[in-house]
Coordinates of N, CA and C in Angstrom, one line a residue:
M1 N -64.8 50.7 75.9 CA -64.3 50.9 74.5 C -65.6 51.2 73.6
D2 N -65.6 52.3 73.0 CA -66.7 52.6 72.2 C -66.7 51.9 70.8
I3 N -67.8 52.1 70.1 CA -67.9 51.3 68.8 C -66.9 51.8 67.8
D4 N -66.7 53.1 67.8 CA -65.7 53.7 66.8 C -64.3 53.1 67.0
M5 N -63.9 52.9 68.3 CA -62.6 52.4 68.6 C -62.5 50.9 68.1
V6 N -63.6 50.1 68.3 CA -63.6 48.7 67.9 C -63.6 48.6 66.4
S7 N -64.3 49.5 65.7 CA -64.3 49.5 64.3 C -62.9 49.9 63.7
T8 N -62.2 50.8 64.4 CA -60.9 51.2 63.9 C -59.9 50.1 64.1
I9 N -60.0 49.4 65.2 CA -59.0 48.3 65.5 C -59.3 47.2 64.5
T10 N -60.6 46.9 64.3 CA -60.9 45.8 63.3 C -60.4 46.1 61.9
L11 N -60.6 47.3 61.5 CA -60.2 47.8 60.2 C -58.7 47.7 60.1
T12 N -58.0 48.1 61.2 CA -56.5 48.1 61.1 C -56.0 46.7 61.1
L13 N -56.6 45.8 61.8 CA -56.2 44.4 61.8 C -56.5 43.7 60.4
G14 N -57.6 44.1 59.9 CA -57.9 43.6 58.5 C -56.9 44.1 57.5
F15 N -56.5 45.4 57.6 CA -55.5 45.9 56.7 C -54.2 45.2 56.9
V16 N -53.8 44.9 58.1 CA -52.5 44.3 58.4 C -52.5 42.9 57.8
V17 N -53.6 42.1 58.0 CA -53.7 40.8 57.5 C -53.7 40.8 56.0
F18 N -54.4 41.7 55.4 CA -54.4 41.8 53.9 C -53.0 42.2 53.4
F19 N -52.3 43.1 54.1 CA -51.0 43.5 53.7 C -50.0 42.3 53.8
L20 N -50.1 41.5 54.9 CA -49.2 40.4 55.0 C -49.5 39.3 54.0
A21 N -50.8 39.1 53.7 CA -51.2 38.0 52.7 C -50.7 38.5 51.3
S22 N -50.7 39.7 51.1 CA -50.3 40.2 49.8 C -48.8 40.3 49.6
A23 N -48.1 40.5 50.7 CA -46.7 40.7 50.7 C -45.9 39.4 50.6
F24 N -46.4 38.3 51.2 CA -45.6 37.1 51.2 C -46.1 36.2 50.0
K25 N -45.1 35.8 49.2 CA -45.4 35.0 48.0 C -44.5 33.7 48.1
V26 N -45.0 32.6 47.7 CA -44.2 31.4 47.6 C -44.0 30.9 46.2
L27 N -42.8 30.9 45.7 CA -42.5 30.4 44.4 C -41.9 29.0 44.4
R28 N -42.5 28.2 43.5 CA -42.0 26.8 43.4 C -40.6 26.8 42.8
E29 N -40.0 25.6 42.8 CA -38.6 25.5 42.3 C -38.5 25.9 40.8
Y30 N -39.5 25.6 40.0 CA -39.5 25.9 38.6 C -40.1 27.2 38.3
E31 N -40.4 28.1 39.3 CA -40.9 29.4 39.0 C -40.0 30.5 39.4
R32 N -40.1 31.6 38.7 CA -39.4 32.8 39.1 C -40.3 34.0 39.1
G33 N -40.0 35.0 39.9 CA -40.9 36.2 39.9 C -40.2 37.4 39.4
V34 N -40.7 38.1 38.4 CA -40.2 39.3 37.9 C -40.8 40.4 38.7
V35 N -40.1 41.1 39.5 CA -40.6 42.2 40.4 C -40.4 43.5 39.8
F36 N -41.5 44.4 39.8 CA -41.4 45.7 39.4 C -41.6 46.7 40.6
L37 N -40.8 47.7 40.6 CA -40.9 48.7 41.7 C -41.4 50.0 41.1
L38 N -42.6 50.4 41.5 CA -43.2 51.6 40.9 C -43.2 51.6 39.4
G39 N -43.5 50.4 38.8 CA -43.5 50.3 37.4 C -42.2 50.0 36.7
R40 N -41.1 50.1 37.4 CA -39.8 49.9 36.8 C -39.3 48.5 37.2
F41 N -38.5 47.9 36.3 CA -38.0 46.5 36.7 C -37.0 46.7 37.8
W42 N -37.2 45.8 38.8 CA -36.3 45.8 40.0 C -35.4 44.6 40.0
K43 N -35.9 43.4 40.1 CA -35.1 42.2 40.1 C -36.0 41.0 39.8
V44 N -35.3 39.8 39.6 CA -35.9 38.5 39.5 C -35.7 37.8 40.8
K45 N -36.8 37.3 41.4 CA -36.8 36.6 42.7 C -37.2 35.2 42.6
G46 N -36.8 34.4 43.6 CA -37.3 33.0 43.7 C -36.2 32.0 43.4
P47 N -36.4 30.8 43.7 CA -37.7 30.2 44.3 C -37.7 30.4 45.8
G48 N -38.8 29.9 46.4 CA -38.9 30.0 47.9 C -39.9 31.2 48.3
L49 N -39.7 31.7 49.5 CA -40.5 32.7 50.0 C -40.0 34.1 49.5
V50 N -40.9 34.8 49.0 CA -40.6 36.1 48.4 C -41.5 37.2 49.0
I51 N -40.9 38.3 49.4 CA -41.7 39.4 50.0 C -41.9 40.5 48.9
V52 N -43.1 40.8 48.6 CA -43.5 41.9 47.7 C -44.3 42.9 48.4
I53 N -43.8 44.1 48.4 CA -44.5 45.2 49.1 C -45.7 45.6 48.3
P54 N -46.9 45.5 48.8 CA -48.1 45.9 48.0 C -48.1 47.3 47.6
I55 N -48.8 47.6 46.6 CA -49.0 49.0 46.0 C -47.8 49.5 45.3
I56 N -46.6 49.4 46.0 CA -45.4 50.0 45.3 C -44.6 48.9 44.5
Q57 N -44.9 47.6 44.8 CA -44.3 46.6 44.0 C -45.3 45.6 43.4
A58 N -44.9 45.0 42.3 CA -45.8 44.1 41.6 C -44.9 42.9 41.1
M59 N -45.4 41.7 41.1 CA -44.7 40.6 40.6 C -45.4 39.8 39.6
V60 N -44.7 39.3 38.6 CA -45.2 38.5 37.5 C -44.5 37.1 37.6
R61 N -45.3 36.0 37.7 CA -44.7 34.7 37.8 C -44.3 34.2 36.4
V62 N -43.2 33.5 36.3 CA -42.7 33.0 35.1 C -42.4 31.5 35.3
D63 N -42.9 30.6 34.5 CA -42.7 29.2 34.6 C -41.4 28.8 33.7
L64 N -40.4 28.2 34.3 CA -39.2 27.8 33.6 C -39.2 26.4 33.0
R65 N -40.3 25.7 33.2 CA -40.3 24.3 32.6 C -40.5 24.3 31.1
T66 N -40.1 23.2 30.5 CA -40.2 23.1 29.0 C -41.6 23.0 28.6
V67 N -42.0 23.9 27.7 CA -43.4 23.9 27.2 C -43.5 23.1 25.9
V68 N -44.4 22.2 25.8 CA -44.7 21.4 24.6 C -45.9 22.1 23.9
M69 N -45.6 22.7 22.7 CA -46.6 23.4 22.0 C -46.9 22.7 20.7
D70 N -48.2 22.5 20.4 CA -48.6 21.9 19.1 C -48.8 23.0 18.1
V71 N -48.0 23.0 17.0 CA -48.1 24.0 16.0 C -49.3 23.5 15.1
P72 N -50.3 24.4 14.9 CA -51.5 24.0 14.1 C -51.1 23.6 12.7
T73 N -52.0 22.9 12.0 CA -51.7 22.4 10.7 C -51.6 23.6 9.7
Q74 N -50.6 23.6 8.9 CA -50.3 24.7 8.0 C -50.4 24.2 6.6
D75 N -51.0 25.1 5.7 CA -51.0 24.8 4.3 C -49.7 25.3 3.6
V76 N -48.9 24.4 3.1 CA -47.6 24.7 2.6 C -47.6 24.3 1.1
I77 N -47.0 25.2 0.3 CA -46.8 24.9 -1.1 C -45.3 24.7 -1.3
S78 N -44.9 23.5 -1.7 CA -43.5 23.2 -1.8 C -42.9 23.9 -3.1
R79 N -41.6 23.8 -3.2 CA -40.9 24.4 -4.3 C -41.3 23.9 -5.6
D80 N -41.7 22.6 -5.7 CA -42.2 22.0 -6.9 C -43.7 22.1 -7.1
N81 N -44.3 23.1 -6.4 CA -45.7 23.4 -6.5 C -46.7 22.3 -6.1
V82 N -46.4 21.6 -5.0 CA -47.3 20.6 -4.4 C -47.8 21.1 -3.1
S83 N -49.2 21.1 -3.0 CA -49.8 21.6 -1.8 C -49.9 20.5 -0.8
V84 N -49.4 20.7 0.4 CA -49.5 19.7 1.5 C -49.9 20.4 2.8
K85 N -50.4 19.6 3.7 CA -50.7 20.1 5.0 C -49.7 19.5 6.0
V86 N -49.1 20.4 6.8 CA -48.0 20.0 7.7 C -48.3 20.5 9.1
N87 N -48.1 19.7 10.1 CA -48.2 20.2 11.5 C -47.0 19.7 12.2
A88 N -46.6 20.3 13.3 CA -45.4 20.0 14.0 C -45.6 20.2 15.5
V89 N -44.6 19.9 16.3 CA -44.6 20.1 17.8 C -43.3 20.8 18.1
L90 N -43.5 21.8 19.0 CA -42.4 22.7 19.4 C -42.1 22.5 20.9
Y91 N -40.8 22.4 21.2 CA -40.4 22.3 22.6 C -39.5 23.6 22.9
F92 N -39.9 24.4 23.9 CA -39.1 25.6 24.3 C -39.3 25.8 25.8
R93 N -38.5 26.7 26.3 CA -38.5 27.1 27.7 C -37.9 28.5 27.9
V94 N -38.3 29.1 29.0 CA -37.8 30.4 29.3 C -36.5 30.3 30.0
I95 N -35.5 31.0 29.5 CA -34.1 31.0 30.2 C -33.8 32.3 30.8
D96 N -34.5 33.4 30.4 CA -34.3 34.7 30.9 C -35.7 35.3 31.3
P97 N -36.2 35.2 32.5 CA -37.5 35.7 32.9 C -37.7 37.2 32.6
Q98 N -36.6 37.9 32.8 CA -36.7 39.4 32.6 C -37.1 39.7 31.2
R99 N -36.3 39.2 30.3 CA -36.6 39.5 28.9 C -37.9 38.9 28.4
A100 N -38.3 37.7 28.9 CA -39.6 37.1 28.5 C -40.8 37.9 28.9
I101 N -40.7 38.7 30.0 CA -41.8 39.6 30.4 C -41.7 41.0 29.8
I102 N -40.5 41.5 29.7 CA -40.3 42.9 29.3 C -40.3 43.0 27.8
Q103 N -39.6 42.1 27.1 CA -39.4 42.3 25.6 C -40.5 41.9 24.7
V104 N -41.5 41.1 25.3 CA -42.6 40.6 24.4 C -43.8 40.6 25.3
E105 N -45.0 40.9 24.7 CA -46.2 41.0 25.5 C -46.6 39.6 26.0
D106 N -46.7 38.6 25.1 CA -47.1 37.2 25.5 C -46.2 36.3 24.8
Y107 N -45.2 35.8 25.5 CA -44.1 35.0 24.8 C -44.7 33.6 24.3
N108 N -45.7 33.1 24.9 CA -46.3 31.9 24.4 C -47.0 32.1 23.0
T109 N -47.8 33.1 22.9 CA -48.5 33.5 21.6 C -47.5 33.9 20.6
A110 N -46.5 34.7 21.0 CA -45.5 35.1 20.0 C -44.7 33.9 19.5
T111 N -44.3 33.0 20.3 CA -43.5 31.9 19.9 C -44.4 31.0 19.0
S112 N -45.6 30.8 19.3 CA -46.5 30.0 18.5 C -46.7 30.6 17.1
Q113 N -46.9 31.9 17.0 CA -47.1 32.6 15.7 C -45.8 32.5 14.9
L114 N -44.7 32.7 15.5 CA -43.4 32.7 14.8 C -43.1 31.3 14.3
A115 N -43.5 30.3 15.1 CA -43.3 28.9 14.6 C -44.1 28.6 13.4
Q116 N -45.3 29.1 13.3 CA -46.2 28.8 12.2 C -45.7 29.5 10.9
T117 N -45.3 30.7 11.0 CA -44.7 31.4 9.8 C -43.4 30.8 9.4
T118 N -42.5 30.4 10.4 CA -41.3 29.8 10.0 C -41.4 28.5 9.4
L119 N -42.4 27.7 9.9 CA -42.7 26.4 9.3 C -43.1 26.5 7.8
R120 N -44.0 27.5 7.5 CA -44.4 27.7 6.1 C -43.2 28.2 5.3
S121 N -42.4 29.1 5.8 CA -41.3 29.6 5.0 C -40.2 28.6 4.7
V122 N -39.8 27.8 5.7 CA -38.8 26.9 5.5 C -39.2 25.7 4.6
L123 N -40.4 25.2 4.8 CA -40.8 24.0 4.0 C -41.1 24.5 2.6
G124 N -41.5 25.7 2.4 CA -41.8 26.2 1.0 C -40.6 26.3 0.2
Q125 N -39.4 26.2 0.8 CA -38.1 26.3 0.0 C -37.6 24.9 -0.4
H126 N -38.3 23.9 -0.1 CA -37.9 22.5 -0.4 C -39.0 21.8 -1.2
E127 N -38.5 20.8 -1.9 CA -39.4 20.0 -2.7 C -40.1 18.9 -1.9
L128 N -41.1 18.3 -2.4 CA -41.9 17.3 -1.6 C -41.1 16.1 -1.2
D129 N -40.2 15.7 -2.1 CA -39.4 14.5 -1.8 C -38.5 14.8 -0.6
E130 N -38.0 16.1 -0.5 CA -37.1 16.4 0.7 C -38.0 16.5 2.0
M131 N -39.2 16.9 1.9 CA -40.1 16.9 3.1 C -40.3 15.5 3.6
L132 N -40.4 14.6 2.7 CA -40.7 13.2 3.1 C -39.5 12.4 3.5
A133 N -38.3 12.8 2.9 CA -37.1 12.0 3.2 C -36.1 12.6 4.1
S134 N -36.2 14.0 4.2 CA -35.2 14.7 5.0 C -35.8 15.4 6.2
R135 N -36.6 14.8 7.0 CA -37.3 15.5 8.1 C -36.3 15.9 9.1
E136 N -35.2 15.2 9.4 CA -34.3 15.5 10.4 C -33.6 16.9 10.1
K137 N -33.2 17.0 8.8 CA -32.6 18.2 8.4 C -33.6 19.4 8.5
L138 N -34.8 19.2 8.1 CA -35.8 20.3 8.1 C -36.1 20.7 9.6
N139 N -36.1 19.7 10.5 CA -36.3 20.0 11.9 C -35.2 20.8 12.4
N140 N -34.0 20.5 12.1 CA -32.8 21.3 12.6 C -32.8 22.7 12.0
D141 N -33.2 22.8 10.7 CA -33.3 24.2 10.1 C -34.3 25.1 10.8
I142 N -35.5 24.5 11.0 CA -36.6 25.3 11.7 C -36.2 25.6 13.1
Q143 N -35.6 24.7 13.8 CA -35.2 24.9 15.2 C -34.1 26.0 15.3
K144 N -33.2 26.0 14.4 CA -32.1 27.0 14.4 C -32.7 28.4 14.1
I145 N -33.6 28.5 13.2 CA -34.2 29.8 12.8 C -35.0 30.4 14.0
L146 N -35.8 29.5 14.6 CA -36.6 29.9 15.7 C -35.8 30.3 16.9
D147 N -34.8 29.5 17.2 CA -33.9 29.8 18.4 C -33.2 31.2 18.2
E148 N -32.8 31.5 17.0 CA -32.1 32.8 16.8 C -33.1 33.9 17.0
Q149 N -34.3 33.8 16.6 CA -35.3 34.9 16.7 C -35.9 35.0 18.1
T150 N -36.1 33.9 18.8 CA -36.7 34.0 20.1 C -35.6 34.2 21.2
G151 N -34.3 34.2 20.8 CA -33.3 34.5 21.8 C -33.4 35.9 22.4
A152 N -33.9 36.8 21.6 CA -34.1 38.2 22.1 C -35.2 38.3 23.2
W153 N -36.1 37.3 23.2 CA -37.2 37.2 24.2 C -36.8 36.4 25.4
G154 N -35.6 35.9 25.5 CA -35.2 35.0 26.6 C -35.8 33.6 26.5
I155 N -36.1 33.2 25.2 CA -36.7 31.9 25.0 C -35.7 31.0 24.3
K156 N -35.6 29.8 24.8 CA -34.7 28.8 24.1 C -35.5 27.7 23.5
V157 N -35.5 27.6 22.2 CA -36.2 26.5 21.4 C -35.3 25.3 21.4
A158 N -35.7 24.3 22.1 CA -34.9 23.1 22.3 C -35.0 22.1 21.1
N159 N -36.2 22.0 20.5 CA -36.4 21.0 19.5 C -37.7 21.3 18.7
V160 N -37.7 20.9 17.4 CA -38.9 21.0 16.6 C -39.0 19.7 15.8
E161 N -40.2 19.1 15.8 CA -40.5 17.8 15.2 C -41.7 18.0 14.3
L162 N -41.5 17.6 13.0 CA -42.6 17.5 12.1 C -43.4 16.3 12.4
K163 N -44.7 16.4 12.6 CA -45.5 15.3 13.0 C -46.1 14.6 11.7
H164 N -46.8 15.4 10.9 CA -47.5 14.8 9.8 C -47.3 15.7 8.5
V165 N -47.2 15.0 7.4 CA -47.2 15.6 6.1 C -48.3 15.0 5.3
D166 N -49.4 15.6 5.2 CA -50.6 15.0 4.6 C -50.7 15.5 3.1
L167 N -50.9 14.5 2.2 CA -51.0 14.7 0.8 C -52.5 14.5 0.3
D168 N -52.8 15.1 -0.8 CA -54.1 14.8 -1.5 C -54.1 13.4 -2.0
E169 N -55.2 12.8 -2.3 CA -55.3 11.5 -2.8 C -54.7 11.4 -4.2
S170 N -54.9 12.4 -5.0 CA -54.3 12.4 -6.3 C -52.8 12.4 -6.3
M171 N -52.2 13.1 -5.3 CA -50.7 13.1 -5.2 C -50.2 11.8 -4.7
I172 N -51.0 11.1 -3.8 CA -50.6 9.8 -3.3 C -50.6 8.8 -4.4
R173 N -51.6 8.9 -5.3 CA -51.6 8.0 -6.5 C -50.4 8.3 -7.4
A174 N -50.1 9.6 -7.6 CA -49.0 9.9 -8.5 C -47.6 9.4 -7.9
I175 N -47.5 9.5 -6.6 CA -46.3 9.0 -6.0 C -46.2 7.5 -6.1
A176 N -47.3 6.8 -6.0 CA -47.3 5.3 -6.1 C -46.9 4.9 -7.6
K177 N -47.4 5.7 -8.6 CA -47.1 5.4 -9.9 C -45.6 5.7 -10.2
Q178 N -45.1 6.7 -9.6 CA -43.6 7.0 -9.7 C -42.8 5.9 -9.1
A179 N -43.2 5.4 -7.9 CA -42.4 4.3 -7.3 C -42.5 3.1 -8.1
E180 N -43.7 2.8 -8.7 CA -43.8 1.6 -9.6 C -42.9 1.7 -10.8
A181 N -42.9 2.9 -11.4 CA -42.0 3.1 -12.6 C -40.5 3.0 -12.2
E182 N -40.2 3.5 -11.0 CA -38.8 3.4 -10.6 C -38.4 1.9 -10.4
R183 N -39.3 1.1 -9.8 CA -39.0 -0.3 -9.6 C -38.8 -1.0 -11.0
E184 N -39.7 -0.7 -11.9 CA -39.6 -1.3 -13.3 C -38.2 -0.9 -13.9
R185 N -37.9 0.4 -13.7 CA -36.6 0.8 -14.3 C -35.4 0.0 -13.7
R186 N -35.4 -0.1 -12.4 CA -34.3 -0.9 -11.8 C -34.3 -2.3 -12.2
A187 N -35.5 -2.9 -12.4 CA -35.6 -4.3 -12.8 C -35.0 -4.5 -14.2
K188 N -35.3 -3.5 -15.1 CA -34.8 -3.6 -16.5 C -33.2 -3.4 -16.5
I189 N -32.8 -2.5 -15.7 CA -31.3 -2.3 -15.6 C -30.6 -3.5 -15.1
I190 N -31.2 -4.2 -14.0 CA -30.6 -5.4 -13.5 C -30.6 -6.5 -14.5
H191 N -31.7 -6.6 -15.3 CA -31.8 -7.7 -16.3 C -30.7 -7.4 -17.4
A192 N -30.6 -6.1 -17.8 CA -29.6 -5.8 -18.8 C -28.2 -6.1 -18.4
E193 N -27.9 -5.7 -17.1 CA -26.6 -6.0 -16.6 C -26.3 -7.5 -16.5
G194 N -27.4 -8.3 -16.2 CA -27.2 -9.8 -16.2 C -26.9 -10.3 -17.6
E195 N -27.6 -9.8 -18.6 CA -27.4 -10.2 -20.0 C -25.9 -9.9 -20.4
L196 N -25.5 -8.7 -20.0 CA -24.1 -8.3 -20.4 C -23.1 -9.2 -19.7
Q197 N -23.2 -9.5 -18.4 CA -22.3 -10.4 -17.8 C -22.3 -11.8 -18.4
A198 N -23.6 -12.3 -18.7 CA -23.7 -13.6 -19.3 C -23.0 -13.6 -20.7
S199 N -23.1 -12.6 -21.5 CA -22.5 -12.6 -22.8 C -20.9 -12.6 -22.6
Q200 N -20.5 -11.8 -21.6 CA -19.0 -11.8 -21.4 C -18.5 -13.2 -21.0
H201 N -19.2 -13.9 -20.2 CA -18.8 -15.2 -19.8 C -18.9 -16.2 -20.9
L202 N -19.9 -16.1 -21.8 CA -20.1 -16.9 -23.0 C -18.9 -16.7 -23.9
L203 N -18.5 -15.4 -24.1 CA -17.4 -15.1 -24.9 C -16.1 -15.8 -24.4
E204 N -15.9 -15.7 -23.1 CA -14.7 -16.3 -22.6 C -14.7 -17.8 -22.7
A205 N -15.9 -18.4 -22.5 CA -16.0 -19.9 -22.7 C -15.8 -20.3 -24.1
S206 N -16.3 -19.5 -25.1 CA -16.1 -19.9 -26.5 C -14.6 -19.8 -26.8
Q207 N -13.9 -18.8 -26.3 CA -12.5 -18.7 -26.6 C -11.7 -19.9 -26.0
V208 N -12.1 -20.4 -24.8 CA -11.4 -21.5 -24.2 C -11.7 -22.8 -25.0
L209 N -13.0 -23.0 -25.4 CA -13.3 -24.1 -26.2 C -12.6 -24.1 -27.6
A210 N -12.4 -22.9 -28.2 CA -11.8 -22.8 -29.5 C -10.3 -23.2 -29.4
R211 N -9.7 -22.9 -28.2 CA -8.3 -23.3 -28.0 C -8.1 -24.8 -27.7
Q212 N -9.1 -25.4 -27.1 CA -9.0 -26.8 -26.6 C -10.1 -27.6 -27.2
P213 N -9.9 -28.3 -28.3 CA -11.0 -29.1 -28.9 C -11.5 -30.2 -28.0
E214 N -10.6 -30.7 -27.1 CA -11.0 -31.7 -26.1 C -12.1 -31.2 -25.2
A215 N -12.0 -29.9 -24.8 CA -13.0 -29.3 -24.0 C -14.4 -29.3 -24.7
L216 N -14.4 -29.0 -26.0 CA -15.6 -29.0 -26.8 C -16.2 -30.4 -26.8
L217 N -15.4 -31.4 -26.9 CA -15.9 -32.8 -26.9 C -16.5 -33.1 -25.6
L218 N -15.9 -32.7 -24.5 CA -16.4 -33.0 -23.2 C -17.8 -32.3 -23.0
R219 N -17.9 -31.1 -23.5 CA -19.1 -30.3 -23.4 C -20.2 -31.0 -24.3
Y220 N -19.8 -31.6 -25.4 CA -20.7 -32.3 -26.3 C -21.3 -33.5 -25.6
L221 N -20.4 -34.3 -24.9 CA -20.8 -35.5 -24.2 C -21.7 -35.1 -23.0
Q222 N -21.4 -34.0 -22.3 CA -22.2 -33.6 -21.2 C -23.6 -33.3 -21.6
T223 N -23.7 -32.6 -22.8 CA -25.0 -32.3 -23.3 C -25.8 -33.6 -23.6
L224 N -25.2 -34.6 -24.2 CA -25.8 -35.9 -24.5 C -26.3 -36.5 -23.2
T225 N -25.4 -36.4 -22.1 CA -25.8 -37.0 -20.8 C -27.0 -36.3 -20.2
E226 N -27.1 -35.0 -20.4 CA -28.3 -34.3 -19.8 C -29.5 -34.7 -20.6
I227 N -29.4 -34.8 -21.9 CA -30.6 -35.2 -22.7 C -31.1 -36.6 -22.4
A228 N -30.1 -37.5 -22.2 CA -30.5 -38.9 -21.9 C -31.1 -39.0 -20.5
G229 N -30.8 -38.1 -19.6 CA -31.3 -38.2 -18.2 C -32.7 -37.7 -18.1
E230 N -33.2 -36.9 -19.1 CA -34.5 -36.4 -19.0 C -35.5 -37.4 -19.6
K231 N -36.7 -37.3 -19.1 CA -37.8 -38.2 -19.6 C -38.4 -37.6 -20.8
S232 N -37.8 -37.8 -21.9 CA -38.3 -37.3 -23.2 C -38.2 -38.4 -24.3
S233 N -38.9 -38.1 -25.4 CA -38.8 -39.1 -26.5 C -37.9 -38.6 -27.6
T234 N -37.0 -37.7 -27.3 CA -36.0 -37.2 -28.3 C -35.0 -38.2 -28.6
I235 N -34.7 -38.4 -29.9 CA -33.7 -39.4 -30.4 C -32.5 -38.6 -30.9
V236 N -31.4 -38.9 -30.4 CA -30.1 -38.2 -30.7 C -29.2 -39.1 -31.4
F237 N -28.7 -38.7 -32.6 CA -27.7 -39.5 -33.3 C -26.3 -38.8 -33.1
P238 N -25.5 -39.2 -32.3 CA -24.2 -38.6 -32.1 C -23.3 -38.7 -33.3
L239 N -22.6 -37.7 -33.6 CA -21.7 -37.7 -34.7 C -20.3 -37.5 -34.2
P240 N -19.3 -38.1 -34.8 CA -17.9 -37.8 -34.3 C -17.5 -36.3 -34.5
M241 N -16.8 -35.8 -33.6 CA -16.3 -34.4 -33.7 C -15.5 -34.2 -34.9
E242 N -14.7 -35.2 -35.4 CA -13.9 -35.0 -36.6 C -14.8 -34.7 -37.8
M243 N -15.9 -35.5 -37.9 CA -16.8 -35.3 -39.0 C -17.4 -33.9 -39.0
M244 N -17.8 -33.4 -37.8 CA -18.3 -32.0 -37.7 C -17.3 -31.0 -38.1
T245 N -16.0 -31.2 -37.8 CA -14.9 -30.3 -38.2 C -14.7 -30.3 -39.7
T246 N -14.8 -31.5 -40.3 CA -14.6 -31.6 -41.7 C -15.8 -30.9 -42.5
L247 N -17.0 -31.1 -42.0 CA -18.1 -30.5 -42.6 C -18.0 -28.9 -42.5
Q248 N -17.5 -28.5 -41.4 CA -17.3 -27.0 -41.2 C -16.3 -26.5 -42.1
K249 N -15.2 -27.2 -42.3 CA -14.2 -26.7 -43.3 C -14.7 -26.7 -44.7
M250 N -15.5 -27.8 -45.1 CA -16.1 -27.8 -46.4 C -17.0 -26.6 -46.6
A251 N -17.8 -26.3 -45.6 CA -18.7 -25.1 -45.7 C -18.0 -23.8 -45.9
E252 N -16.8 -23.7 -45.2 CA -16.0 -22.4 -45.3 C -15.5 -22.3 -46.7
K253 N -15.0 -23.5 -47.3 CA -14.4 -23.4 -48.7 C -15.5 -23.1 -49.7
Q254 N -16.7 -23.6 -49.4 CA -17.8 -23.3 -50.3 C -18.2 -21.8 -50.3
R255 N -18.1 -21.2 -49.1 CA -18.4 -19.8 -49.0 C -17.4 -19.0 -49.7
E256 N -16.1 -19.4 -49.6 CA -15.0 -18.7 -50.3 C -15.1 -18.7 -51.8
K257 N -15.7 -19.8 -52.4 CA -15.9 -19.8 -53.8 C -17.0 -18.9 -54.2

């Protein structure tokens, strides 16, 4: 066997080995392969052992697992003209490998950029108080908008969570002053309501005492008992209730004159 024959056989074996190594692909359970035949889409294969004919076929791997993407911090101006810095986390996965490869160049980058613009757009329509108190509603609104737009790419946005809403120091102080003023307002309202209720009860008590002179006498004696029980140097000279009534009538006649 001459040298040319050995070289030919070696080259042929090498080509066969390379062909077989390139033709057999193994896809994991969470992977799919989008196969193109002469540049045109053919089918989606996997998981398991997949045969791809070199030169005339090409395959692109697609991961079907949920991707956790950190949305970079965005400068957002709220509807009440407050500047805040907001970042979020995005959960999405590929549900249609064919569209994820054919309809968009890089679905990861596209989803990230779309999430950033949507975050600024949605939060800019709300006031600062809504951003701080209604995060669940904002998360649902952003998730719904992203899911509708990425559906054409074969992407399913499962969840969006706002992580941080950072405020300037001046705005934090302003919010603290607002909270303090709100607490003072509530305290004054509660105090006023207490005064109103007390006046109503005093009115009812005075009406009862006016109808029952004996009740007024009992109240008078109770007051004397309370004064006597305290450690004080106060001297009390009790007067009969009849005398007080007589003096009151005399004062009324004097005013009438």
